[in-house]
Coordinates of C-alpha atoms and ligand atoms in Angstrom, one line a residue:
M190 CA 33.0 88.4 80.3
I191 CA 36.7 87.7 79.4
R192 CA 39.1 85.9 82.6
F193 CA 42.5 85.3 82.0
L194 CA 44.9 84.6 84.2
T195 CA 49.0 84.1 83.2
A196 CA 51.3 81.7 84.7
G197 CA 55.0 81.1 84.4
E198 CA 58.5 82.1 85.7
S199 CA 61.0 83.8 83.6
H200 CA 63.6 80.8 83.4
G201 CA 60.9 78.3 84.6
K202 CA 59.9 75.5 82.2
A203 CA 57.1 77.6 80.4
L204 CA 54.5 80.7 80.6
S205 CA 50.6 79.5 80.0
V206 CA 47.8 81.8 79.9
I207 CA 44.1 80.2 80.5
A208 CA 41.3 82.1 79.3
E209 CA 37.5 81.7 80.2
G210 CA 34.7 84.0 78.0
F211 CA 35.4 83.5 74.6
P212 CA 32.4 82.2 72.4
S213 CA 32.2 78.9 70.3
N214 CA 32.7 78.9 66.7
L215 CA 35.2 81.8 66.8
K216 CA 38.1 80.7 63.7
I217 CA 41.8 80.3 65.3
S218 CA 44.9 80.6 63.5
V219 CA 47.7 79.2 65.5
E220 CA 50.0 80.9 62.8
K221 CA 48.4 84.3 63.6
I222 CA 49.2 83.6 67.3
N223 CA 52.6 82.9 66.5
F224 CA 53.3 85.9 64.0
H225 CA 52.4 88.4 67.1
L226 CA 54.8 86.3 69.7
E227 CA 57.4 87.1 67.1
R228 CA 56.7 90.9 66.9
R229 CA 56.9 91.0 70.6
Q230 CA 60.3 89.2 70.4
A231 CA 61.8 91.6 67.9
G232 CA 63.5 95.3 68.2
Y233 CA 66.5 96.6 68.0
G234 CA 67.9 97.4 71.6
R235 CA 67.2 93.6 73.2
G236 CA 69.5 91.6 74.9
M237 CA 71.0 87.8 74.6
R238 CA 67.8 86.1 75.7
M239 CA 65.3 86.7 72.5
K240 CA 68.3 84.7 70.5
I241 CA 67.8 82.0 73.1
E242 CA 64.0 82.3 72.5
S243 CA 61.4 81.3 69.4
D244 CA 58.4 82.2 71.1
K245 CA 55.6 79.4 69.9
A246 CA 51.7 78.9 71.2
D247 CA 51.3 75.4 72.2
I248 CA 47.6 74.8 72.5
I249 CA 46.0 72.5 74.9
S250 CA 42.6 73.5 75.4
G251 CA 39.8 75.0 73.9
I252 CA 40.0 74.8 70.4
R253 CA 39.0 71.8 68.2
F254 CA 39.3 71.9 63.8
N255 CA 40.6 75.4 64.2
K256 CA 37.7 77.3 66.2
T257 CA 37.0 77.8 69.7
L258 CA 34.7 75.3 71.6
G259 CA 33.7 78.3 74.4
S260 CA 35.9 76.2 76.9
P261 CA 38.8 77.6 78.4
I262 CA 41.4 78.2 76.3
T263 CA 45.0 77.4 77.5
I264 CA 48.2 77.9 75.5
L265 CA 51.8 77.3 76.5
I266 CA 55.0 78.9 75.8
K267 CA 57.9 77.1 76.3
N268 CA 60.9 78.7 77.5
N269 CA 63.7 77.4 75.8
D270 CA 66.3 79.1 78.1
W271 CA 64.8 76.9 80.6
E272 CA 67.5 74.2 80.0
N273 CA 70.3 76.1 80.8
W274 CA 68.4 76.7 84.5
T275 CA 67.3 73.5 85.7
E276 CA 69.3 73.5 88.6
I277 CA 68.6 77.3 89.5
M278 CA 64.9 76.9 89.2
S279 CA 64.6 73.5 90.1
I280 CA 60.7 72.3 91.7
N281 CA 62.8 70.0 93.9
S282 CA 65.1 71.2 97.1
L283 CA 68.4 70.7 95.9
D284 CA 71.5 68.9 97.9
K285 CA 74.0 71.5 96.6
A286 CA 74.1 75.3 97.4
I287 CA 72.7 77.5 95.1
E288 CA 73.8 81.1 94.9
K289 CA 71.5 83.4 96.2
I290 CA 71.0 87.1 94.9
S291 CA 70.8 89.5 97.9
I292 CA 72.2 93.1 95.9
P293 CA 68.6 94.7 94.9
R294 CA 68.7 96.6 91.1
P295 CA 66.6 99.8 92.2
G296 CA 63.5 100.1 89.8
H297 CA 62.8 96.5 89.5
T298 CA 60.8 94.7 92.0
D299 CA 63.8 93.1 93.8
L300 CA 63.5 95.0 97.3
V301 CA 60.0 95.5 97.1
G302 CA 59.2 91.3 96.6
V303 CA 61.7 90.4 99.0
T304 CA 59.9 92.5 101.7
K305 CA 56.4 91.8 100.6
Y306 CA 56.8 87.9 100.0
N307 CA 59.5 87.4 103.0
F308 CA 62.1 85.4 100.8
N309 CA 66.0 85.4 101.1
D310 CA 66.7 84.9 97.4
I311 CA 65.9 87.8 95.0
R312 CA 65.4 85.3 92.5
N313 CA 62.2 84.3 93.9
S314 CA 61.0 88.0 92.9
I315 CA 62.6 88.3 89.6
E316 CA 61.4 85.2 88.0
R317 CA 58.0 86.1 88.1
S318 CA 58.1 89.8 87.7
S319 CA 60.2 89.8 84.4
A320 CA 58.7 91.2 81.3
R321 CA 58.8 87.8 80.0
E322 CA 55.1 87.2 81.4
T323 CA 54.2 89.6 78.5
A324 CA 54.4 86.6 75.9
A325 CA 51.7 84.8 77.3
R326 CA 49.1 87.9 77.0
V327 CA 50.5 88.4 73.4
A328 CA 49.4 84.9 72.9
I329 CA 45.7 85.3 74.4
G330 CA 45.6 89.0 73.0
S331 CA 46.2 87.2 69.5
V332 CA 43.3 85.5 70.2
A333 CA 41.4 88.4 71.2
R334 CA 42.0 90.2 67.5
M335 CA 41.1 87.4 66.0
F336 CA 37.5 87.6 67.4
L337 CA 37.8 91.7 66.7
E338 CA 38.7 91.2 63.5
E339 CA 35.4 89.4 62.5
F340 CA 34.1 92.7 63.4
G341 CA 35.8 94.6 61.3
I342 CA 38.1 95.9 64.8
S343 CA 42.0 96.3 64.2
I344 CA 44.5 96.7 66.3
G345 CA 47.9 98.3 65.9
S346 CA 50.8 100.4 67.3
Y347 CA 53.7 102.5 66.7
V348 CA 56.8 103.8 68.4
E349 CA 56.4 107.7 68.9
S350 CA 59.7 108.3 70.8
I351 CA 62.5 106.5 72.4
G352 CA 65.3 108.0 74.8
G353 CA 63.3 111.5 74.1
I354 CA 64.1 111.4 70.4
F355 CA 60.7 111.9 68.3
P356 CA 60.0 112.3 65.2
K357 CA 60.1 115.9 63.4
E358 CA 55.9 115.8 62.5
S359 CA 54.0 113.5 64.9
F360 CA 51.7 111.0 63.1
A361 CA 49.6 111.0 65.7
E362 CA 48.2 114.7 65.0
S363 CA 46.8 113.2 61.5
L364 CA 45.5 110.5 64.2
F365 CA 43.4 113.8 66.3
R366 CA 42.2 115.5 63.0
N367 CA 40.9 112.3 62.2
D368 CA 41.3 113.3 58.6
K369 CA 41.3 109.7 56.8
S370 CA 40.1 106.3 57.3
I371 CA 42.6 105.1 59.7
N372 CA 43.3 101.4 59.7
A373 CA 45.2 100.5 62.8
W374 CA 46.8 97.3 61.7
N375 CA 48.2 99.3 58.4
I376 CA 50.0 101.9 61.1
S377 CA 51.3 98.6 62.5
E378 CA 52.6 97.0 59.3
T379 CA 54.4 99.9 58.6
A380 CA 55.9 100.1 61.9
D381 CA 57.0 96.7 61.9
K382 CA 59.4 97.4 58.9
S383 CA 61.3 99.5 61.3
V384 CA 63.5 97.5 64.0
V385 CA 62.5 100.1 66.6
R386 CA 59.3 100.4 65.0
V387 CA 59.1 104.0 64.4
L388 CA 57.5 105.6 61.4
D389 CA 60.3 108.3 60.4
K390 CA 63.3 107.0 58.5
I391 CA 65.3 109.8 60.0
Q392 CA 64.0 109.4 63.8
E393 CA 65.0 105.6 63.3
E394 CA 68.7 106.6 62.2
K395 CA 69.4 109.0 65.3
I396 CA 67.5 106.4 67.9
I397 CA 69.7 103.4 66.4
K398 CA 72.7 105.8 67.0
K399 CA 71.5 106.7 70.8
I400 CA 70.8 102.8 71.4
K401 CA 74.5 102.0 70.2
L402 CA 75.9 104.6 73.1
V403 CA 73.7 103.6 75.5
K404 CA 74.9 100.0 75.1
K405 CA 78.3 101.2 75.0
K406 CA 77.4 103.0 78.5
G407 CA 76.1 100.0 80.2
D408 CA 73.1 102.0 80.3
T409 CA 69.0 101.6 79.0
L410 CA 66.6 103.9 77.7
G411 CA 62.7 103.9 77.7
G412 CA 60.3 106.1 75.0
T413 CA 56.6 106.1 74.2
F414 CA 54.2 104.3 72.2
Y415 CA 50.7 104.7 70.5
T416 CA 48.3 101.7 70.0
I417 CA 45.3 102.4 68.2
A418 CA 42.1 100.9 67.6
S419 CA 39.8 101.4 64.3
G420 CA 36.4 100.1 63.6
V421 CA 35.5 100.2 66.9
P422 CA 31.7 100.6 67.2
P423 CA 30.0 103.1 69.5
G424 CA 28.4 102.6 72.8
L425 CA 31.7 99.8 73.9
G426 CA 31.9 100.8 77.8
S427 CA 29.5 103.1 80.0
Y428 CA 29.4 106.1 82.1
I429 CA 27.5 104.5 84.7
Q430 CA 30.0 103.3 87.4
Y431 CA 33.7 104.2 87.6
D432 CA 34.7 100.7 86.7
T433 CA 32.5 100.5 83.9
K434 CA 34.3 103.0 81.8
L435 CA 36.4 101.6 78.5
D436 CA 39.0 104.3 79.3
A437 CA 39.2 103.3 82.9
A438 CA 39.7 99.6 81.9
I439 CA 42.2 100.7 79.0
A440 CA 44.1 102.8 81.6
A441 CA 44.6 100.2 84.3
S442 CA 45.5 97.6 81.3
F443 CA 47.9 99.5 80.0
M444 CA 49.9 100.2 83.6
S445 CA 49.9 96.3 84.2
I446 CA 52.4 96.2 81.5
N447 CA 56.0 96.1 82.8
A448 CA 58.1 99.5 82.9
I449 CA 54.8 101.4 81.7
K450 CA 54.6 104.8 84.1
G451 CA 51.7 106.7 82.1
V452 CA 49.2 106.4 79.7
S453 CA 46.3 108.9 78.5
I454 CA 43.7 108.7 75.9
G455 CA 43.5 110.7 72.5
K456 CA 45.4 114.1 73.6
G457 CA 45.3 113.2 76.9
F458 CA 47.5 116.1 79.0
E459 CA 48.0 118.5 75.8
S460 CA 44.2 118.7 76.7
A461 CA 44.7 120.3 79.7
D462 CA 46.9 123.5 78.1
S463 CA 44.0 123.7 75.5
F464 CA 40.6 126.1 75.7
G465 CA 37.2 123.8 75.1
S466 CA 36.9 124.9 71.9
E467 CA 40.4 123.6 70.8
S468 CA 40.0 120.2 72.5
H469 CA 36.6 118.5 72.2
D470 CA 35.1 117.3 68.4
E471 CA 32.5 118.8 66.9
I472 CA 29.7 116.7 65.6
I473 CA 28.8 116.0 62.0
F474 CA 26.2 113.8 60.2
D475 CA 27.4 112.6 57.0
G476 CA 24.2 111.5 55.8
I477 CA 24.4 107.8 57.4
N478 CA 26.7 107.9 60.5
F479 CA 27.2 110.9 63.2
S480 CA 30.7 111.2 63.2
R481 CA 33.3 114.1 64.6
K482 CA 35.5 116.9 62.5
T483 CA 38.4 115.8 64.9
N484 CA 39.2 113.0 67.4
R485 CA 40.9 114.3 70.2
A486 CA 39.3 113.0 72.4
G487 CA 40.7 109.5 71.1
G488 CA 37.6 107.5 70.5
I489 CA 36.3 107.9 74.0
E490 CA 33.2 110.4 75.7
G491 CA 32.5 109.8 79.3
G492 CA 33.7 105.9 79.0
V493 CA 32.2 105.3 76.3
S494 CA 33.3 104.6 72.5
T495 CA 32.6 107.2 70.0
G496 CA 32.9 104.9 66.9
L497 CA 36.2 106.7 66.2
P498 CA 39.6 105.2 66.6
I499 CA 40.7 104.4 70.1
I500 CA 44.1 106.1 70.5
V501 CA 46.5 105.1 73.4
Y502 CA 49.5 106.6 74.4
A503 CA 51.5 105.2 76.9
A504 CA 55.1 105.6 78.7
M505 CA 57.6 103.1 79.4
K506 CA 60.2 104.1 81.6
P507 CA 63.8 102.7 81.2
I508 CA 65.1 99.5 81.8
A509 CA 66.1 98.7 85.5
T510 CA 68.6 96.4 84.6
L511 CA 71.8 98.7 84.1
M512 CA 75.5 97.0 83.2
S513 CA 76.9 100.4 84.5
P514 CA 74.8 100.3 87.9
I515 CA 73.9 102.7 90.3
Q516 CA 73.5 102.7 93.8
S517 CA 72.3 99.7 96.2
I518 CA 72.3 98.1 99.6
D519 CA 73.6 94.0 100.0
L520 CA 70.8 92.8 102.0
S521 CA 73.6 90.2 103.3
N522 CA 75.4 92.9 105.4
F523 CA 73.9 96.0 104.5
K524 CA 76.6 97.8 102.9
T525 CA 76.6 100.2 100.1
V526 CA 77.1 98.5 96.5
S527 CA 76.1 99.0 93.0
A528 CA 73.2 97.1 92.1
R529 CA 73.6 94.1 90.6
R530 CA 74.4 93.1 86.9
E531 CA 72.4 90.6 84.7
R532 CA 71.9 89.8 81.4
S533 CA 68.9 92.2 80.2
D534 CA 67.8 94.4 77.3
F535 CA 69.0 98.1 76.8
V536 CA 65.6 99.1 75.0
A537 CA 62.0 97.3 75.2
V538 CA 59.9 99.9 74.1
P539 CA 59.3 98.1 70.2
A540 CA 58.2 95.1 72.2
C541 CA 56.5 96.9 74.4
S542 CA 53.9 98.7 71.7
V543 CA 53.1 95.0 70.5
I544 CA 52.3 94.0 74.5
G545 CA 50.1 97.1 74.3
E546 CA 48.0 95.9 71.4
S547 CA 47.2 92.8 73.1
M548 CA 46.0 94.5 76.3
L549 CA 44.0 96.7 73.7
A550 CA 42.6 94.0 72.0
L551 CA 41.8 92.0 75.3
V552 CA 39.8 95.3 77.0
I553 CA 37.9 96.2 73.3
A554 CA 36.8 92.1 73.2
N555 CA 35.4 92.6 76.5
A556 CA 33.5 95.2 76.3
F557 CA 32.7 94.0 72.9
L558 CA 31.3 90.6 74.7
K559 CA 29.6 93.2 77.2
K560 CA 27.5 95.0 74.6
F561 CA 27.0 91.9 71.7
G562 CA 27.7 88.8 74.1
G563 CA 26.4 85.7 73.3
D564 CA 27.7 82.3 73.4
S565 CA 28.2 81.4 70.1
M566 CA 29.7 83.5 67.3
E567 CA 26.5 83.5 65.3
E568 CA 24.7 85.1 68.4
I569 CA 26.9 88.2 68.7
R570 CA 27.2 88.5 64.7
D571 CA 23.4 88.8 65.2
N572 CA 22.8 91.0 68.2
Y573 CA 25.3 93.5 66.6
S574 CA 24.0 93.8 63.4
N575 CA 20.8 94.6 64.9
Y576 CA 22.7 97.6 67.2
I577 CA 24.4 98.6 64.2
K578 CA 21.7 99.2 61.7
K579 CA 19.3 100.2 64.2
I580 CA 21.5 103.3 65.4
V581 CA 20.5 105.9 63.6
P582 CA 17.0 104.9 62.9
R583 CA 16.3 105.1 66.9
I584 CA 17.7 108.8 67.3
K585 CA 15.3 109.6 64.7
K586 CA 12.3 107.9 66.1
N587 CA 13.1 109.1 69.3
F588 CA 13.8 112.6 68.7
R589 CA 10.4 112.5 66.4
V590 CA 13.0 113.7 63.2
K591 CA 10.8 114.0 59.7
K592 CA 12.1 112.2 57.2
Ligands
LIG860 C1 63.7 90.6 81.9 C2 65.4 90.2 81.4 C3 65.7 89.9 80.4 C4 64.6 89.7 79.3 C5 63.2 89.9 79.9 C6 62.6 90.6 80.7 O1 65.5 88.4 80.1 P1 66.6 87.2 80.9 O2 66.9 87.8 82.1 O3 66.6 86.4 80.9 O4 68.0 87.8 80.3 O5 65.1 89.3 78.0 O6 62.2 89.9 78.6 C7 61.7 88.9 78.3 C8 63.0 87.3 78.4 C9 60.8 88.3 76.9 O7 60.6 87.7 76.3 O8 60.0 89.8 77.0 C10 63.7 91.6 83.2 O9 64.0 90.9 84.0 O10 62.1 91.8 83.6

């Protein structure tokens, strides 16, 4: 189905992504890609780099007259900062010596990177492991969103906590109650109005205060965020194999985002402490469709989508680069030293939530194509509507329900 690869170093010339598997005749708006790229760059607590960059998608292949061709889609995102790094990131070897980095930062890929790839300069692993790479994922994730929007599926997110500061009342409870028809993108639009992407004003003020303090101290913060997909039909994913389960694919994709240390679906860890009667979602029939009284399962049962919103909760650890560094070892002399300081962000949880949206869009688009796949949008639309309108009639027929 959808396969994609990203390439590019943080301070290299550009980032790029090449994706295959999107059908033909999908309408593409470059403005929409740029809109999500801009959302990823935002958030209070980011460092100086985001003042240098202004990420824009440069489409190289796969699209003609604003529609996909079914051929590989390639998108480039220029690194504005590259101009300041042409020597350090030179493709060709230089006559002059370039300063090597020998002090690893705990929590970053510095030590594991040089260990694994046999480098004599930590710069070689910093560049690719940087979260800058996620701009390429957001670019292709935006294409996945445009695909999903054609079928009424929307994706959104908001930040639940930063530095342990939670809202007085969690909005997630209303998601689990399934008490209103949720449009995931509307949640995102509300979150986007906050500089830290939270839904609670008082919480926002407290978080900003804490980030200011952390900046002064030269420390960093992590946090948690919810990512939601609404309008997802029942039947995506499968319970047949470990690698066909939708929740497994979602968890893997979120874990692949830089600095993510925890992922759960629906009530997740909390459900481990509840009774079965308080954990599962009672089945109802509203006269037209099956639904549930609640959505504690987060829209997935047995690896298959239930038709209710998919709810993913993820935890991001604090950024590893500290201006008041913790202990490390200088690899050039094995002496105990403080870890290296380097320009970085203090908090990137708001950006991370936008990246979560992109990964969720890609995973759902992939599962959608697996179920309804065809070469063109028209073919997929037929497959989809045929399935949807026959769900209840088929159950009635199979179970011999009298009219
Ligand atoms: C990052 C370090 C910072 C971040 C970067 C991730 O960049 P720099 O080293 O250039 O100051 O700003 O994130 C991005 C550039 C981005 O686009 O998100 C790191 O070390 O992982």
